[in-house]
Amino acid sequence: MNKGKGIHAPWILLLVAVFAIAYMLIMGDLLFIQGRTSGDRYQYNLIPLETIKPLLLERDRYNAETWVKNLFGNIVLFIPLGIWIPWLFRKCRTGLRFTMAVILLLLAVELTQLVTRVGSFDVDDIILNTIGAWIGYVVFRLFIQTRTRSE
């Protein structure tokens, strides 16, 4: 595919970059401004599936808002990440490189939350956010395959 055509046209890359910046600003607000914890006790989770298992196995213990926000919110909010990372960074188009980039980015976010005590560090957030990013990645790959076949 030529560099100046299709999904790599400069104006399309600029548009995707603008959406990526807007997405990062919105997520920064959600994760670091609105996510401020109150109280003296800071909570964190370092054990995989510690917060996911009860949400799945003991669903009646939680109200619908808590359940949807914690499970689906952590997945859905990161679907765009799976689209714009491989679109803007060609080296992140293989599954392994994409996954490594996403996990490193999410780990940086969670560690920042831990150090600044804004939000809460939760390894399960990394798991759910990565699932969301992978959904976006699959959508991106399907879009690329569809475009390639139609050309």
Tab-separated table of N, CA and C in Angstrom:
chain	number	residue	atom	x	y	z
A	1	MET	N	0.842	-1.166	0.000
A	1	MET	CA	0.000	0.000	0.000
A	1	MET	C	0.893	1.237	0.000
A	2	ASN	N	0.594	2.199	-0.839
A	2	ASN	CA	1.383	3.412	-0.897
A	2	ASN	C	1.183	4.240	0.355
A	3	LYS	N	2.269	4.947	0.737
A	3	LYS	CA	2.244	5.700	1.983
A	3	LYS	C	1.201	6.817	1.974
A	4	GLY	N	0.958	7.447	0.844
A	4	GLY	CA	0.052	8.584	0.791
A	4	GLY	C	-1.389	8.219	0.487
A	5	LYS	N	-1.711	6.926	0.449
A	5	LYS	CA	-3.060	6.506	0.085
A	5	LYS	C	-3.709	5.706	1.202
A	6	GLY	N	-5.004	5.562	1.064
A	6	GLY	CA	-5.759	4.721	1.995
A	6	GLY	C	-5.653	5.193	3.428
A	7	ILE	N	-5.504	4.239	4.342
A	7	ILE	CA	-5.481	4.583	5.764
A	7	ILE	C	-4.201	5.299	6.170
A	8	HIS	N	-3.224	5.365	5.276
A	8	HIS	CA	-1.973	6.043	5.587
A	8	HIS	C	-1.878	7.427	4.961
A	9	ALA	N	-2.966	7.889	4.386
A	9	ALA	CA	-2.982	9.243	3.844
A	9	ALA	C	-2.706	10.213	4.996
A	10	PRO	N	-1.913	11.243	4.760
A	10	PRO	CA	-1.558	12.175	5.843
A	10	PRO	C	-2.768	12.748	6.586
A	11	TRP	N	-3.828	13.081	5.864
A	11	TRP	CA	-4.988	13.674	6.543
A	11	TRP	C	-5.697	12.669	7.430
A	12	ILE	N	-5.680	11.395	7.042
A	12	ILE	CA	-6.310	10.358	7.872
A	12	ILE	C	-5.465	10.120	9.124
A	13	LEU	N	-4.143	10.054	8.951
A	13	LEU	CA	-3.268	9.875	10.110
A	13	LEU	C	-3.399	11.056	11.072
A	14	LEU	N	-3.532	12.258	10.541
A	14	LEU	CA	-3.722	13.440	11.385
A	14	LEU	C	-5.038	13.337	12.152
A	15	LEU	N	-6.094	12.922	11.476
A	15	LEU	CA	-7.397	12.761	12.114
A	15	LEU	C	-7.336	11.716	13.228
A	16	VAL	N	-6.706	10.584	12.958
A	16	VAL	CA	-6.559	9.535	13.969
A	16	VAL	C	-5.734	10.056	15.141
A	17	ALA	N	-4.665	10.807	14.849
A	17	ALA	CA	-3.828	11.374	15.914
A	17	ALA	C	-4.620	12.354	16.776
A	18	VAL	N	-5.460	13.173	16.157
A	18	VAL	CA	-6.293	14.122	16.916
A	18	VAL	C	-7.256	13.356	17.819
A	19	PHE	N	-7.889	12.311	17.288
A	19	PHE	CA	-8.786	11.495	18.111
A	19	PHE	C	-8.014	10.807	19.240
A	20	ALA	N	-6.793	10.357	18.962
A	20	ALA	CA	-5.973	9.705	19.987
A	20	ALA	C	-5.634	10.692	21.105
A	21	ILE	N	-5.299	11.913	20.756
A	21	ILE	CA	-4.988	12.933	21.767
A	21	ILE	C	-6.229	13.258	22.593
A	22	ALA	N	-7.370	13.418	21.932
A	22	ALA	CA	-8.621	13.679	22.646
A	22	ALA	C	-8.936	12.514	23.591
A	23	TYR	N	-8.748	11.294	23.117
A	23	TYR	CA	-8.985	10.103	23.923
A	23	TYR	C	-8.076	10.107	25.159
A	24	MET	N	-6.793	10.418	24.956
A	24	MET	CA	-5.853	10.432	26.082
A	24	MET	C	-6.221	11.501	27.105
A	25	LEU	N	-6.683	12.657	26.641
A	25	LEU	CA	-7.099	13.712	27.566
A	25	LEU	C	-8.322	13.289	28.375
A	26	ILE	N	-9.291	12.688	27.703
A	26	ILE	CA	-10.496	12.208	28.397
A	26	ILE	C	-10.123	11.119	29.401
A	27	MET	N	-9.294	10.170	28.982
A	27	MET	CA	-8.897	9.086	29.880
A	27	MET	C	-8.051	9.626	31.037
A	28	GLY	N	-7.198	10.606	30.774
A	28	GLY	CA	-6.421	11.228	31.848
A	28	GLY	C	-7.329	11.844	32.891
A	29	ASP	N	-8.394	12.503	32.433
A	29	ASP	CA	-9.362	13.085	33.357
A	29	ASP	C	-10.061	11.984	34.157
A	30	LEU	N	-10.514	10.938	33.479
A	30	LEU	CA	-11.212	9.842	34.172
A	30	LEU	C	-10.314	9.119	35.179
A	31	LEU	N	-9.055	8.897	34.794
A	31	LEU	CA	-8.157	8.099	35.624
A	31	LEU	C	-7.466	8.889	36.726
A	32	PHE	N	-7.208	10.181	36.487
A	32	PHE	CA	-6.396	10.929	37.440
A	32	PHE	C	-7.107	12.117	38.087
A	33	ILE	N	-8.152	12.629	37.481
A	33	ILE	CA	-8.862	13.768	38.073
A	33	ILE	C	-10.120	13.248	38.776
A	34	GLN	N	-10.997	12.615	38.012
A	34	GLN	CA	-12.228	12.082	38.599
A	34	GLN	C	-11.961	10.843	39.445
A	35	GLY	N	-10.819	10.205	39.244
A	35	GLY	CA	-10.506	8.967	39.958
A	35	GLY	C	-9.857	9.180	41.310
A	36	ARG	N	-9.822	10.404	41.795
A	36	ARG	CA	-9.198	10.680	43.096
A	36	ARG	C	-9.906	9.884	44.186
A	37	THR	N	-9.093	9.266	45.042
A	37	THR	CA	-9.662	8.504	46.149
A	37	THR	C	-9.888	9.435	47.330
A	38	SER	N	-10.877	9.118	48.110
A	38	SER	CA	-11.126	9.917	49.307
A	38	SER	C	-10.815	9.067	50.530
A	39	GLY	N	-10.456	9.723	51.581
A	39	GLY	CA	-10.152	9.000	52.809
A	39	GLY	C	-8.662	8.795	52.968
A	40	ASP	N	-8.301	8.254	54.123
A	40	ASP	CA	-6.885	8.065	54.457
A	40	ASP	C	-6.330	6.741	53.960
A	41	ARG	N	-7.200	5.751	53.763
A	41	ARG	CA	-6.737	4.426	53.350
A	41	ARG	C	-6.665	4.318	51.847
A	42	TYR	N	-5.515	3.969	51.337
A	42	TYR	CA	-5.352	3.747	49.902
A	42	TYR	C	-5.476	2.257	49.658
A	43	GLN	N	-6.316	1.869	48.701
A	43	GLN	CA	-6.505	0.456	48.403
A	43	GLN	C	-5.837	0.113	47.082
A	44	TYR	N	-5.296	-1.081	47.004
A	44	TYR	CA	-4.686	-1.564	45.779
A	44	TYR	C	-4.839	-3.075	45.720
A	45	ASN	N	-4.700	-3.623	44.514
A	45	ASN	CA	-4.808	-5.066	44.326
A	45	ASN	C	-3.650	-5.541	43.457
A	46	LEU	N	-2.856	-6.453	43.980
A	46	LEU	CA	-1.728	-7.024	43.246
A	46	LEU	C	-1.977	-8.474	42.835
A	47	ILE	N	-3.135	-9.023	43.204
A	47	ILE	CA	-3.436	-10.432	42.941
A	47	ILE	C	-4.370	-10.539	41.733
A	48	PRO	N	-3.906	-11.192	40.640
A	48	PRO	CA	-4.761	-11.328	39.456
A	48	PRO	C	-6.090	-12.023	39.777
A	49	LEU	N	-7.161	-11.476	39.234
A	49	LEU	CA	-8.536	-11.962	39.342
A	49	LEU	C	-9.160	-11.759	40.720
A	50	GLU	N	-8.468	-11.101	41.613
A	50	GLU	CA	-8.983	-10.851	42.967
A	50	GLU	C	-10.279	-10.027	42.941
A	51	THR	N	-10.367	-9.043	42.069
A	51	THR	CA	-11.585	-8.230	41.995
A	51	THR	C	-12.524	-8.699	40.890
A	52	ILE	N	-12.000	-9.407	39.904
A	52	ILE	CA	-12.843	-9.881	38.795
A	52	ILE	C	-13.704	-11.063	39.233
A	53	LYS	N	-13.104	-12.023	39.942
A	53	LYS	CA	-13.835	-13.232	40.351
A	53	LYS	C	-15.113	-12.931	41.127
A	54	PRO	N	-15.055	-12.088	42.157
A	54	PRO	CA	-16.312	-11.818	42.877
A	54	PRO	C	-17.366	-11.152	41.990
A	55	LEU	N	-16.934	-10.291	41.090
A	55	LEU	CA	-17.889	-9.638	40.196
A	55	LEU	C	-18.581	-10.653	39.292
A	56	LEU	N	-17.863	-11.690	38.893
A	56	LEU	CA	-18.437	-12.713	38.018
A	56	LEU	C	-19.195	-13.793	38.786
A	57	LEU	N	-18.642	-14.226	39.914
A	57	LEU	CA	-19.213	-15.363	40.636
A	57	LEU	C	-20.241	-14.981	41.694
A	58	GLU	N	-20.175	-13.732	42.152
A	58	GLU	CA	-21.101	-13.284	43.195
A	58	GLU	C	-21.823	-12.019	42.731
A	59	ARG	N	-22.343	-12.076	41.540
A	59	ARG	CA	-22.936	-10.895	40.902
A	59	ARG	C	-24.055	-10.268	41.735
A	60	ASP	N	-24.830	-11.081	42.431
A	60	ASP	CA	-25.953	-10.548	43.207
A	60	ASP	C	-25.495	-9.703	44.405
A	61	ARG	N	-24.204	-9.754	44.749
A	61	ARG	CA	-23.651	-8.928	45.834
A	61	ARG	C	-23.490	-7.466	45.424
A	62	TYR	N	-23.502	-7.203	44.124
A	62	TYR	CA	-23.217	-5.865	43.599
A	62	TYR	C	-24.440	-5.289	42.906
A	63	ASN	N	-24.587	-3.953	43.005
A	63	ASN	CA	-25.656	-3.330	42.234
A	63	ASN	C	-25.222	-3.273	40.772
A	64	ALA	N	-26.177	-3.079	39.898
A	64	ALA	CA	-25.904	-3.135	38.451
A	64	ALA	C	-24.866	-2.105	38.026
A	65	GLU	N	-24.934	-0.910	38.575
A	65	GLU	CA	-23.985	0.144	38.180
A	65	GLU	C	-22.549	-0.242	38.512
A	66	THR	N	-22.335	-0.752	39.711
A	66	THR	CA	-20.991	-1.175	40.122
A	66	THR	C	-20.491	-2.303	39.226
A	67	TRP	N	-21.356	-3.255	38.979
A	67	TRP	CA	-20.997	-4.423	38.181
A	67	TRP	C	-20.625	-4.015	36.755
A	68	VAL	N	-21.482	-3.229	36.112
A	68	VAL	CA	-21.242	-2.804	34.727
A	68	VAL	C	-20.011	-1.910	34.642
A	69	LYS	N	-19.900	-0.965	35.561
A	69	LYS	CA	-18.769	-0.027	35.540
A	69	LYS	C	-17.440	-0.755	35.709
A	70	ASN	N	-17.369	-1.655	36.667
A	70	ASN	CA	-16.099	-2.326	36.948
A	70	ASN	C	-15.703	-3.350	35.904
A	71	LEU	N	-16.667	-4.072	35.358
A	71	LEU	CA	-16.315	-5.074	34.347
A	71	LEU	C	-16.293	-4.463	32.951
A	72	PHE	N	-17.447	-3.995	32.504
A	72	PHE	CA	-17.562	-3.544	31.128
A	72	PHE	C	-16.920	-2.177	30.892
A	73	GLY	N	-16.981	-1.315	31.883
A	73	GLY	CA	-16.349	-0.001	31.736
A	73	GLY	C	-14.863	-0.138	31.495
A	74	ASN	N	-14.213	-1.021	32.247
A	74	ASN	CA	-12.775	-1.241	32.087
A	74	ASN	C	-12.429	-1.888	30.749
A	75	ILE	N	-13.373	-2.541	30.138
A	75	ILE	CA	-13.141	-3.137	28.819
A	75	ILE	C	-13.472	-2.130	27.723
A	76	VAL	N	-14.678	-1.598	27.728
A	76	VAL	CA	-15.167	-0.728	26.653
A	76	VAL	C	-14.323	0.540	26.512
A	77	LEU	N	-13.927	1.130	27.627
A	77	LEU	CA	-13.168	2.385	27.554
A	77	LEU	C	-11.803	2.228	26.885
A	78	PHE	N	-11.311	1.006	26.777
A	78	PHE	CA	-9.983	0.814	26.193
A	78	PHE	C	-10.017	0.213	24.792
A	79	ILE	N	-11.203	0.032	24.230
A	79	ILE	CA	-11.308	-0.430	22.842
A	79	ILE	C	-10.631	0.555	21.872
A	80	PRO	N	-10.826	1.873	22.024
A	80	PRO	CA	-10.154	2.805	21.103
A	80	PRO	C	-8.629	2.674	21.109
A	81	LEU	N	-8.055	2.339	22.246
A	81	LEU	CA	-6.604	2.145	22.344
A	81	LEU	C	-6.140	1.073	21.358
A	82	GLY	N	-6.941	0.031	21.218
A	82	GLY	CA	-6.608	-1.062	20.312
A	82	GLY	C	-6.735	-0.695	18.852
A	83	ILE	N	-7.389	0.411	18.574
A	83	ILE	CA	-7.522	0.870	17.190
A	83	ILE	C	-6.430	1.866	16.842
A	84	TRP	N	-6.233	2.874	17.691
A	84	TRP	CA	-5.294	3.920	17.288
A	84	TRP	C	-3.828	3.552	17.483
A	85	ILE	N	-3.496	2.661	18.411
A	85	ILE	CA	-2.076	2.275	18.558
A	85	ILE	C	-1.553	1.612	17.277
A	86	PRO	N	-2.196	0.564	16.766
A	86	PRO	CA	-1.645	-0.033	15.535
A	86	PRO	C	-1.816	0.874	14.311
A	87	TRP	N	-2.808	1.748	14.333
A	87	TRP	CA	-3.006	2.653	13.192
A	87	TRP	C	-1.873	3.670	13.112
A	88	LEU	N	-1.484	4.211	14.264
A	88	LEU	CA	-0.449	5.249	14.279
A	88	LEU	C	0.967	4.692	14.359
A	89	PHE	N	1.121	3.510	14.936
A	89	PHE	CA	2.452	2.934	15.127
A	89	PHE	C	2.527	1.580	14.432
A	90	ARG	N	3.055	1.589	13.215
A	90	ARG	CA	3.100	0.361	12.406
A	90	ARG	C	3.837	-0.780	13.086
A	91	LYS	N	4.836	-0.460	13.908
A	91	LYS	CA	5.583	-1.517	14.592
A	91	LYS	C	4.721	-2.267	15.601
A	92	CYS	N	3.608	-1.697	15.968
A	92	CYS	CA	2.715	-2.329	16.947
A	92	CYS	C	1.568	-3.070	16.278
A	93	ARG	N	1.778	-3.512	15.069
A	93	ARG	CA	0.706	-4.217	14.356
A	93	ARG	C	0.745	-5.716	14.542
A	94	THR	N	1.825	-6.261	15.042
A	94	THR	CA	1.827	-7.693	15.339
A	94	THR	C	1.230	-7.877	16.723
A	95	GLY	N	0.621	-9.014	16.942
A	95	GLY	CA	-0.041	-9.268	18.218
A	95	GLY	C	0.873	-9.123	19.419
A	96	LEU	N	2.100	-9.632	19.323
A	96	LEU	CA	3.028	-9.584	20.451
A	96	LEU	C	3.458	-8.145	20.749
A	97	ARG	N	3.868	-7.414	19.729
A	97	ARG	CA	4.297	-6.022	19.952
A	97	ARG	C	3.138	-5.163	20.452
A	98	PHE	N	1.974	-5.378	19.890
A	98	PHE	CA	0.797	-4.639	20.335
A	98	PHE	C	0.535	-4.912	21.812
A	99	THR	N	0.523	-6.188	22.186
A	99	THR	CA	0.250	-6.570	23.568
A	99	THR	C	1.297	-5.986	24.515
A	100	MET	N	2.554	-6.053	24.128
A	100	MET	CA	3.615	-5.494	24.968
A	100	MET	C	3.426	-3.991	25.148
A	101	ALA	N	3.121	-3.273	24.064
A	101	ALA	CA	2.918	-1.825	24.144
A	101	ALA	C	1.744	-1.491	25.058
A	102	VAL	N	0.654	-2.211	24.902
A	102	VAL	CA	-0.542	-1.958	25.711
A	102	VAL	C	-0.264	-2.234	27.186
A	103	ILE	N	0.347	-3.377	27.484
A	103	ILE	CA	0.610	-3.724	28.884
A	103	ILE	C	1.576	-2.715	29.515
A	104	LEU	N	2.597	-2.310	28.786
A	104	LEU	CA	3.531	-1.307	29.332
A	104	LEU	C	2.832	0.023	29.586
A	105	LEU	N	1.988	0.437	28.663
A	105	LEU	CA	1.239	1.681	28.839
A	105	LEU	C	0.296	1.586	30.040
A	106	LEU	N	-0.439	0.494	30.145
A	106	LEU	CA	-1.375	0.318	31.257
A	106	LEU	C	-0.650	0.179	32.589
A	107	LEU	N	0.482	-0.497	32.582
A	107	LEU	CA	1.280	-0.614	33.799
A	107	LEU	C	1.779	0.759	34.243
A	108	ALA	N	2.186	1.586	33.295
A	108	ALA	CA	2.623	2.952	33.623
A	108	ALA	C	1.480	3.741	34.254
A	109	VAL	N	0.276	3.599	33.707
A	109	VAL	CA	-0.895	4.295	34.267
A	109	VAL	C	-1.168	3.812	35.681
A	110	GLU	N	-1.198	2.496	35.867
A	110	GLU	CA	-1.502	1.940	37.191
A	110	GLU	C	-0.416	2.297	38.215
A	111	LEU	N	0.851	2.272	37.815
A	111	LEU	CA	1.932	2.647	38.732
A	111	LEU	C	1.857	4.123	39.093
A	112	THR	N	1.473	4.953	38.130
A	112	THR	CA	1.285	6.382	38.417
A	112	THR	C	0.164	6.563	39.428
A	113	GLN	N	-0.917	5.792	39.275
A	113	GLN	CA	-2.002	5.852	40.252
A	113	GLN	C	-1.526	5.403	41.638
A	114	LEU	N	-0.683	4.389	41.668
A	114	LEU	CA	-0.166	3.888	42.939
A	114	LEU	C	0.706	4.935	43.621
A	115	VAL	N	1.635	5.522	42.874
A	115	VAL	CA	2.574	6.491	43.436
A	115	VAL	C	1.867	7.781	43.854
A	116	THR	N	0.954	8.244	43.014
A	116	THR	CA	0.273	9.515	43.306
A	116	THR	C	-0.956	9.334	44.193
A	117	ARG	N	-1.342	8.082	44.426
A	117	ARG	CA	-2.541	7.760	45.212
A	117	ARG	C	-3.796	8.409	44.628
A	118	VAL	N	-3.826	8.439	43.307
A	118	VAL	CA	-4.992	8.917	42.567
A	118	VAL	C	-5.568	7.702	41.858
A	119	GLY	N	-6.846	7.421	42.096
A	119	GLY	CA	-7.402	6.173	41.598
A	119	GLY	C	-6.889	5.060	42.489
A	120	SER	N	-6.747	3.880	41.961
A	120	SER	CA	-6.173	2.787	42.744
A	120	SER	C	-5.496	1.804	41.803
A	121	PHE	N	-4.347	1.307	42.237
A	121	PHE	CA	-3.630	0.307	41.446
A	121	PHE	C	-4.384	-1.008	41.562
A	122	ASP	N	-4.698	-1.591	40.398
A	122	ASP	CA	-5.393	-2.875	40.389
A	122	ASP	C	-4.915	-3.668	39.185
A	123	VAL	N	-4.262	-4.788	39.444
A	123	VAL	CA	-3.767	-5.630	38.363
A	123	VAL	C	-4.926	-6.124	37.499
A	124	ASP	N	-6.101	-6.248	38.084
A	124	ASP	CA	-7.270	-6.667	37.313
A	124	ASP	C	-7.689	-5.602	36.297
A	125	ASP	N	-7.441	-4.343	36.610
A	125	ASP	CA	-7.699	-3.283	35.622
A	125	ASP	C	-6.824	-3.490	34.388
A	126	ILE	N	-5.575	-3.885	34.612
A	126	ILE	CA	-4.669	-4.139	33.484
A	126	ILE	C	-5.224	-5.284	32.631
A	127	ILE	N	-5.723	-6.326	33.275
A	127	ILE	CA	-6.293	-7.474	32.552
A	127	ILE	C	-7.506	-7.038	31.738
A	128	LEU	N	-8.451	-6.351	32.373
A	128	LEU	CA	-9.682	-5.938	31.685
A	128	LEU	C	-9.402	-4.902	30.601
A	129	ASN	N	-8.511	-3.946	30.886
A	129	ASN	CA	-8.163	-2.927	29.893
A	129	ASN	C	-7.488	-3.561	28.679
A	130	THR	N	-6.647	-4.572	28.919
A	130	THR	CA	-5.976	-5.269	27.813
A	130	THR	C	-6.990	-6.019	26.957
A	131	ILE	N	-7.995	-6.613	27.584
A	131	ILE	CA	-9.065	-7.283	26.827
A	131	ILE	C	-9.764	-6.258	25.934
A	132	GLY	N	-10.073	-5.092	26.486
A	132	GLY	CA	-10.701	-4.035	25.698
A	132	GLY	C	-9.828	-3.592	24.538
A	133	ALA	N	-8.538	-3.394	24.799
A	133	ALA	CA	-7.616	-2.993	23.739
A	133	ALA	C	-7.546	-4.074	22.659
A	134	TRP	N	-7.568	-5.334	23.071
A	134	TRP	CA	-7.533	-6.430	22.094
A	134	TRP	C	-8.797	-6.474	21.239
A	135	ILE	N	-9.936	-6.126	21.816
A	135	ILE	CA	-11.160	-6.042	21.012
A	135	ILE	C	-10.975	-4.981	19.934
A	136	GLY	N	-10.434	-3.829	20.320
A	136	GLY	CA	-10.148	-2.775	19.345
A	136	GLY	C	-9.142	-3.210	18.304
A	137	TYR	N	-8.129	-3.954	18.735
A	137	TYR	CA	-7.102	-4.459	17.815
A	137	TYR	C	-7.718	-5.397	16.775
A	138	VAL	N	-8.610	-6.268	17.218
A	138	VAL	CA	-9.286	-7.187	16.294
A	138	VAL	C	-10.138	-6.394	15.295
A	139	VAL	N	-10.845	-5.376	15.777
A	139	VAL	CA	-11.630	-4.516	14.887
A	139	VAL	C	-10.725	-3.858	13.859
A	140	PHE	N	-9.573	-3.348	14.311
A	140	PHE	CA	-8.604	-2.725	13.399
A	140	PHE	C	-8.122	-3.722	12.349
A	141	ARG	N	-7.742	-4.922	12.784
A	141	ARG	CA	-7.247	-5.949	11.854
A	141	ARG	C	-8.325	-6.334	10.835
A	142	LEU	N	-9.564	-6.479	11.293
A	142	LEU	CA	-10.657	-6.807	10.374
A	142	LEU	C	-10.879	-5.667	9.375
A	143	PHE	N	-10.780	-4.444	9.831
A	143	PHE	CA	-10.915	-3.284	8.955
A	143	PHE	C	-9.815	-3.290	7.893
A	144	ILE	N	-8.590	-3.565	8.294
A	144	ILE	CA	-7.458	-3.620	7.353
A	144	ILE	C	-7.674	-4.740	6.340
A	145	GLN	N	-8.095	-5.913	6.795
A	145	GLN	CA	-8.328	-7.032	5.887
A	145	GLN	C	-9.432	-6.714	4.888
A	146	THR	N	-10.488	-6.072	5.354
A	146	THR	CA	-11.595	-5.698	4.480
A	146	THR	C	-11.132	-4.699	3.429
A	147	ARG	N	-10.333	-3.729	3.839
A	147	ARG	CA	-9.821	-2.707	2.913
A	147	ARG	C	-8.877	-3.338	1.887
A	148	THR	N	-8.044	-4.268	2.333
A	148	THR	CA	-7.078	-4.920	1.449
A	148	THR	C	-7.810	-5.745	0.388
A	149	ARG	N	-8.844	-6.454	0.789
A	149	ARG	CA	-9.606	-7.281	-0.168
A	149	ARG	C	-10.356	-6.437	-1.190
A	150	SER	N	-10.833	-5.268	-0.769
A	150	SER	CA	-11.639	-4.435	-1.671
A	150	SER	C	-10.789	-3.626	-2.646
A	151	GLU	N	-9.473	-3.565	-2.426
A	151	GLU	CA	-8.613	-2.781	-3.326
A	151	GLU	C	-8.110	-3.603	-4.489
